[in-house]
Amino acid sequence: MDIGDMRRDFESEGLDREALSDDPFQQFEIWFGNAREAGILEPNAMSLATSGADSMPDLRTVLLKYFDERGFVFYTNYESRKAHEIAENPRAALLFPWIGLNRQVRIQGKVEKVSKTESLKYFASRPRGSQIGAWVSEQSKAITSRGLLEQKVAEMRRKFSEGEVPLPGFWGGYRVVPERIEFWQGRPSRLHDRFEYVREGNDWLIQRLQP
């Protein structure tokens, strides 16, 4: 299938250095707010790229659950494929593809586990069905049928039929601590505006990149 003629021009306002915050986290908060106000479907959905000891890139979509000046947090099973890759190579890249606004945000940095307190706080806020699901799934491992998965769900519902569902010891959060953040704004004729924040100690170097 030849899809070489699929294209559209990006009609959007330009992005100037004067309009950017000196703080990339403040700038991200502004753009994230814009995405929510524009009705972008799941604006916190982000592509997460990792690679393990074999250097094979891996990619999936996860949900951002928290961000501040320390970094960007998501939650997962600590025995999943992504977790094994992070253990072998604690660096990752994130991508927020806000296509409806002709915008992207790219993030690269180190990965660290969040504290158990942070994981417990978020886990307690999840719907009960999602809490049960965390106990049920041996994420990324093969299973012969969905029926077995549903059987495990029924077993866990009986096990935790009373009281709160406890935090699994194999489940929790990761924080991507950024070293580089790029804000990308689509422009006509593919002459896009790109600004990159690069961490230098406690400061951020901001530079315009060619499209």
Short mmCIF file of C-alpha atoms in Angstrom, two decimals:
data_model
loop_
_atom_site.label_atom_id
_atom_site.label_comp_id
_atom_site.label_asym_id
_atom_site.label_seq_id
_atom_site.Cartn_x
_atom_site.Cartn_y
_atom_site.Cartn_z
CA MET A 1 0.00 0.00 0.00
CA ASP A 2 1.55 3.27 -1.13
CA ILE A 3 0.53 6.03 1.29
CA GLY A 4 3.19 8.53 0.24
CA ASP A 5 0.54 11.07 -0.78
CA MET A 6 -1.04 11.18 2.69
CA ARG A 7 -0.09 14.56 4.08
CA ARG A 8 -1.47 17.76 5.51
CA ASP A 9 0.06 21.14 6.17
CA PHE A 10 0.29 22.27 9.77
CA GLU A 11 -1.63 25.53 10.10
CA SER A 12 -0.81 26.80 13.57
CA GLU A 13 0.66 29.80 15.31
CA GLY A 14 4.41 29.97 15.61
CA LEU A 15 6.41 29.32 18.73
CA ASP A 16 8.87 32.00 19.82
CA ARG A 17 11.49 31.91 22.56
CA GLU A 18 9.87 34.92 24.23
CA ALA A 19 6.64 32.96 24.66
CA LEU A 20 8.33 30.06 26.45
CA SER A 21 8.78 29.72 30.18
CA ASP A 22 12.36 29.44 31.43
CA ASP A 23 11.18 26.39 33.37
CA PRO A 24 10.35 23.36 31.16
CA PHE A 25 7.99 21.93 33.78
CA GLN A 26 5.96 25.14 33.79
CA GLN A 27 5.95 25.10 30.00
CA PHE A 28 4.76 21.48 30.02
CA GLU A 29 2.00 22.38 32.47
CA ILE A 30 0.82 25.15 30.13
CA TRP A 31 0.78 22.86 27.09
CA PHE A 32 -0.84 20.03 29.06
CA GLY A 33 -3.57 22.44 30.14
CA ASN A 34 -4.06 23.51 26.51
CA ALA A 35 -4.44 19.85 25.49
CA ARG A 36 -7.09 19.25 28.15
CA GLU A 37 -8.99 22.41 27.23
CA ALA A 38 -8.92 21.41 23.55
CA GLY A 39 -10.56 18.09 24.36
CA ILE A 40 -7.59 15.96 23.28
CA LEU A 41 -8.47 12.32 24.03
CA GLU A 42 -6.40 11.18 27.02
CA PRO A 43 -3.83 14.00 26.94
CA ASN A 44 -1.84 12.10 29.59
CA ALA A 45 -1.26 9.16 27.21
CA MET A 46 2.44 8.98 26.39
CA SER A 47 4.67 6.66 24.42
CA LEU A 48 7.37 5.15 26.62
CA ALA A 49 10.55 3.91 24.93
CA THR A 50 13.00 1.65 26.76
CA SER A 51 15.76 -0.79 25.87
CA GLY A 52 17.40 -3.51 27.91
CA ALA A 53 20.81 -5.14 27.87
CA ASP A 54 20.22 -6.43 24.33
CA SER A 55 19.83 -2.80 23.07
CA MET A 56 16.58 -3.72 21.28
CA PRO A 57 14.25 -0.68 21.45
CA ASP A 58 10.82 -1.30 22.93
CA LEU A 59 7.81 1.01 22.83
CA ARG A 60 4.34 1.15 24.36
CA THR A 61 1.73 3.65 25.50
CA VAL A 62 1.31 4.30 29.22
CA LEU A 63 -0.50 6.98 31.20
CA LEU A 64 1.20 9.87 32.98
CA LYS A 65 -0.17 10.04 36.51
CA TYR A 66 1.84 12.83 38.09
CA PHE A 67 4.46 15.40 37.21
CA ASP A 68 6.39 18.10 39.01
CA GLU A 69 9.91 19.53 38.97
CA ARG A 70 11.29 16.08 39.87
CA GLY A 71 9.95 14.39 36.75
CA PHE A 72 7.13 12.42 35.12
CA VAL A 73 5.53 9.46 36.91
CA PHE A 74 3.78 6.34 35.60
CA TYR A 75 2.83 3.06 37.30
CA THR A 76 3.29 -0.56 36.27
CA ASN A 77 4.11 -4.10 37.35
CA TYR A 78 7.73 -4.29 38.54
CA GLU A 79 8.03 -7.73 36.92
CA SER A 80 6.86 -6.58 33.47
CA ARG A 81 9.01 -6.44 30.36
CA LYS A 82 9.42 -2.67 30.65
CA ALA A 83 10.51 -3.05 34.27
CA HIS A 84 13.18 -5.62 33.36
CA GLU A 85 14.45 -3.32 30.61
CA ILE A 86 14.57 -0.37 33.01
CA ALA A 87 16.49 -2.48 35.53
CA GLU A 88 19.07 -3.29 32.86
CA ASN A 89 19.18 0.23 31.41
CA PRO A 90 17.59 2.89 33.66
CA ARG A 91 17.06 5.44 30.90
CA ALA A 92 13.93 6.12 28.86
CA ALA A 93 12.22 8.46 26.40
CA LEU A 94 8.66 9.78 26.48
CA LEU A 95 6.51 11.24 23.72
CA PHE A 96 3.24 13.16 24.09
CA PRO A 97 1.66 13.25 20.58
CA TRP A 98 -0.94 16.01 20.79
CA ILE A 99 -1.67 15.82 17.08
CA GLY A 100 -4.93 17.77 17.35
CA LEU A 101 -2.90 20.81 18.40
CA ASN A 102 -0.01 20.12 15.97
CA ARG A 103 2.21 19.65 19.01
CA GLN A 104 4.58 17.08 20.45
CA VAL A 105 6.62 16.98 23.64
CA ARG A 106 9.68 14.71 23.70
CA ILE A 107 11.44 13.83 26.95
CA GLN A 108 14.64 11.88 27.64
CA GLY A 109 16.15 11.06 30.99
CA LYS A 110 17.01 8.67 33.78
CA VAL A 111 14.43 6.42 35.42
CA GLU A 112 14.01 5.77 39.13
CA LYS A 113 11.39 4.07 41.27
CA VAL A 114 9.09 6.34 43.26
CA SER A 115 8.78 5.77 47.01
CA LYS A 116 6.46 3.09 48.36
CA THR A 117 4.46 5.88 50.00
CA GLU A 118 3.84 7.50 46.61
CA SER A 119 2.86 4.16 45.07
CA LEU A 120 0.51 3.37 47.96
CA LYS A 121 -1.16 6.78 47.71
CA TYR A 122 -1.84 6.35 44.00
CA PHE A 123 -2.88 2.68 44.33
CA ALA A 124 -5.44 3.61 46.98
CA SER A 125 -6.99 6.12 44.55
CA ARG A 126 -7.52 3.53 41.78
CA PRO A 127 -10.91 1.93 41.11
CA ARG A 128 -11.26 -1.37 42.95
CA GLY A 129 -11.39 -3.29 39.66
CA SER A 130 -8.02 -1.85 38.66
CA GLN A 131 -6.59 -2.74 42.08
CA ILE A 132 -7.73 -6.33 41.62
CA GLY A 133 -6.30 -6.32 38.09
CA ALA A 134 -2.88 -5.37 39.42
CA TRP A 135 -2.89 -8.50 41.62
CA VAL A 136 -4.14 -10.74 38.82
CA SER A 137 -1.87 -9.97 35.88
CA GLU A 138 1.65 -11.36 35.61
CA GLN A 139 2.27 -8.61 33.09
CA SER A 140 4.01 -9.51 29.82
CA LYS A 141 3.98 -13.27 30.56
CA ALA A 142 2.22 -15.72 28.22
CA ILE A 143 -1.17 -17.20 29.15
CA THR A 144 -3.11 -19.91 27.33
CA SER A 145 -6.56 -18.29 27.48
CA ARG A 146 -8.48 -15.28 28.72
CA GLY A 147 -10.63 -17.70 30.72
CA LEU A 148 -7.69 -18.35 33.03
CA LEU A 149 -7.28 -14.63 33.56
CA GLU A 150 -10.96 -14.22 34.42
CA GLN A 151 -10.71 -17.16 36.80
CA LYS A 152 -7.86 -15.42 38.62
CA VAL A 153 -9.96 -12.26 38.82
CA ALA A 154 -12.77 -14.19 40.50
CA GLU A 155 -10.31 -15.72 42.96
CA MET A 156 -8.86 -12.33 43.90
CA ARG A 157 -12.31 -10.81 44.32
CA ARG A 158 -13.10 -13.54 46.82
CA LYS A 159 -9.75 -13.10 48.56
CA PHE A 160 -10.20 -9.33 48.93
CA SER A 161 -13.98 -9.38 49.38
CA GLU A 162 -13.72 -7.41 52.61
CA GLY A 163 -11.71 -4.32 53.41
CA GLU A 164 -9.19 -2.50 51.28
CA VAL A 165 -7.13 -4.13 48.54
CA PRO A 166 -3.46 -3.99 49.65
CA LEU A 167 -0.67 -2.70 47.44
CA PRO A 168 1.09 -5.61 45.70
CA GLY A 169 4.79 -5.77 46.49
CA PHE A 170 5.50 -6.18 42.76
CA TRP A 171 3.64 -3.06 41.65
CA GLY A 172 4.51 0.62 41.82
CA GLY A 173 5.69 3.75 40.10
CA TYR A 174 8.62 4.98 38.08
CA ARG A 175 9.76 8.56 37.62
CA VAL A 176 11.46 9.71 34.43
CA VAL A 177 13.89 12.43 35.54
CA PRO A 178 14.40 14.54 32.41
CA GLU A 179 17.73 15.60 31.02
CA ARG A 180 16.25 16.88 27.77
CA ILE A 181 12.75 18.15 26.93
CA GLU A 182 11.70 19.29 23.46
CA PHE A 183 8.58 21.28 22.59
CA TRP A 184 7.56 20.82 18.94
CA GLN A 185 5.01 23.02 17.15
CA GLY A 186 3.97 22.09 13.61
CA ARG A 187 4.22 24.83 10.99
CA PRO A 188 3.43 25.12 7.26
CA SER A 189 5.78 23.56 4.69
CA ARG A 190 7.33 21.36 7.40
CA LEU A 191 9.26 24.34 8.78
CA HIS A 192 8.30 23.43 12.32
CA ASP A 193 9.25 25.31 15.48
CA ARG A 194 11.31 23.23 17.90
CA PHE A 195 12.74 24.33 21.24
CA GLU A 196 14.90 22.08 23.37
CA TYR A 197 15.62 22.39 27.09
CA VAL A 198 18.85 20.67 28.14
CA ARG A 199 19.69 20.25 31.81
CA GLU A 200 23.03 21.74 32.85
CA GLY A 201 23.41 21.19 36.58
CA ASN A 202 20.55 23.06 38.22
CA ASP A 203 19.88 25.17 35.14
CA TRP A 204 18.30 24.60 31.72
CA LEU A 205 19.87 25.63 28.41
CA ILE A 206 17.16 26.53 25.90
CA GLN A 207 17.90 26.43 22.19
CA ARG A 208 15.94 26.49 18.95
CA LEU A 209 16.41 23.41 16.75
CA GLN A 210 16.09 23.29 12.99
CA PRO A 211 13.02 21.41 11.75
#
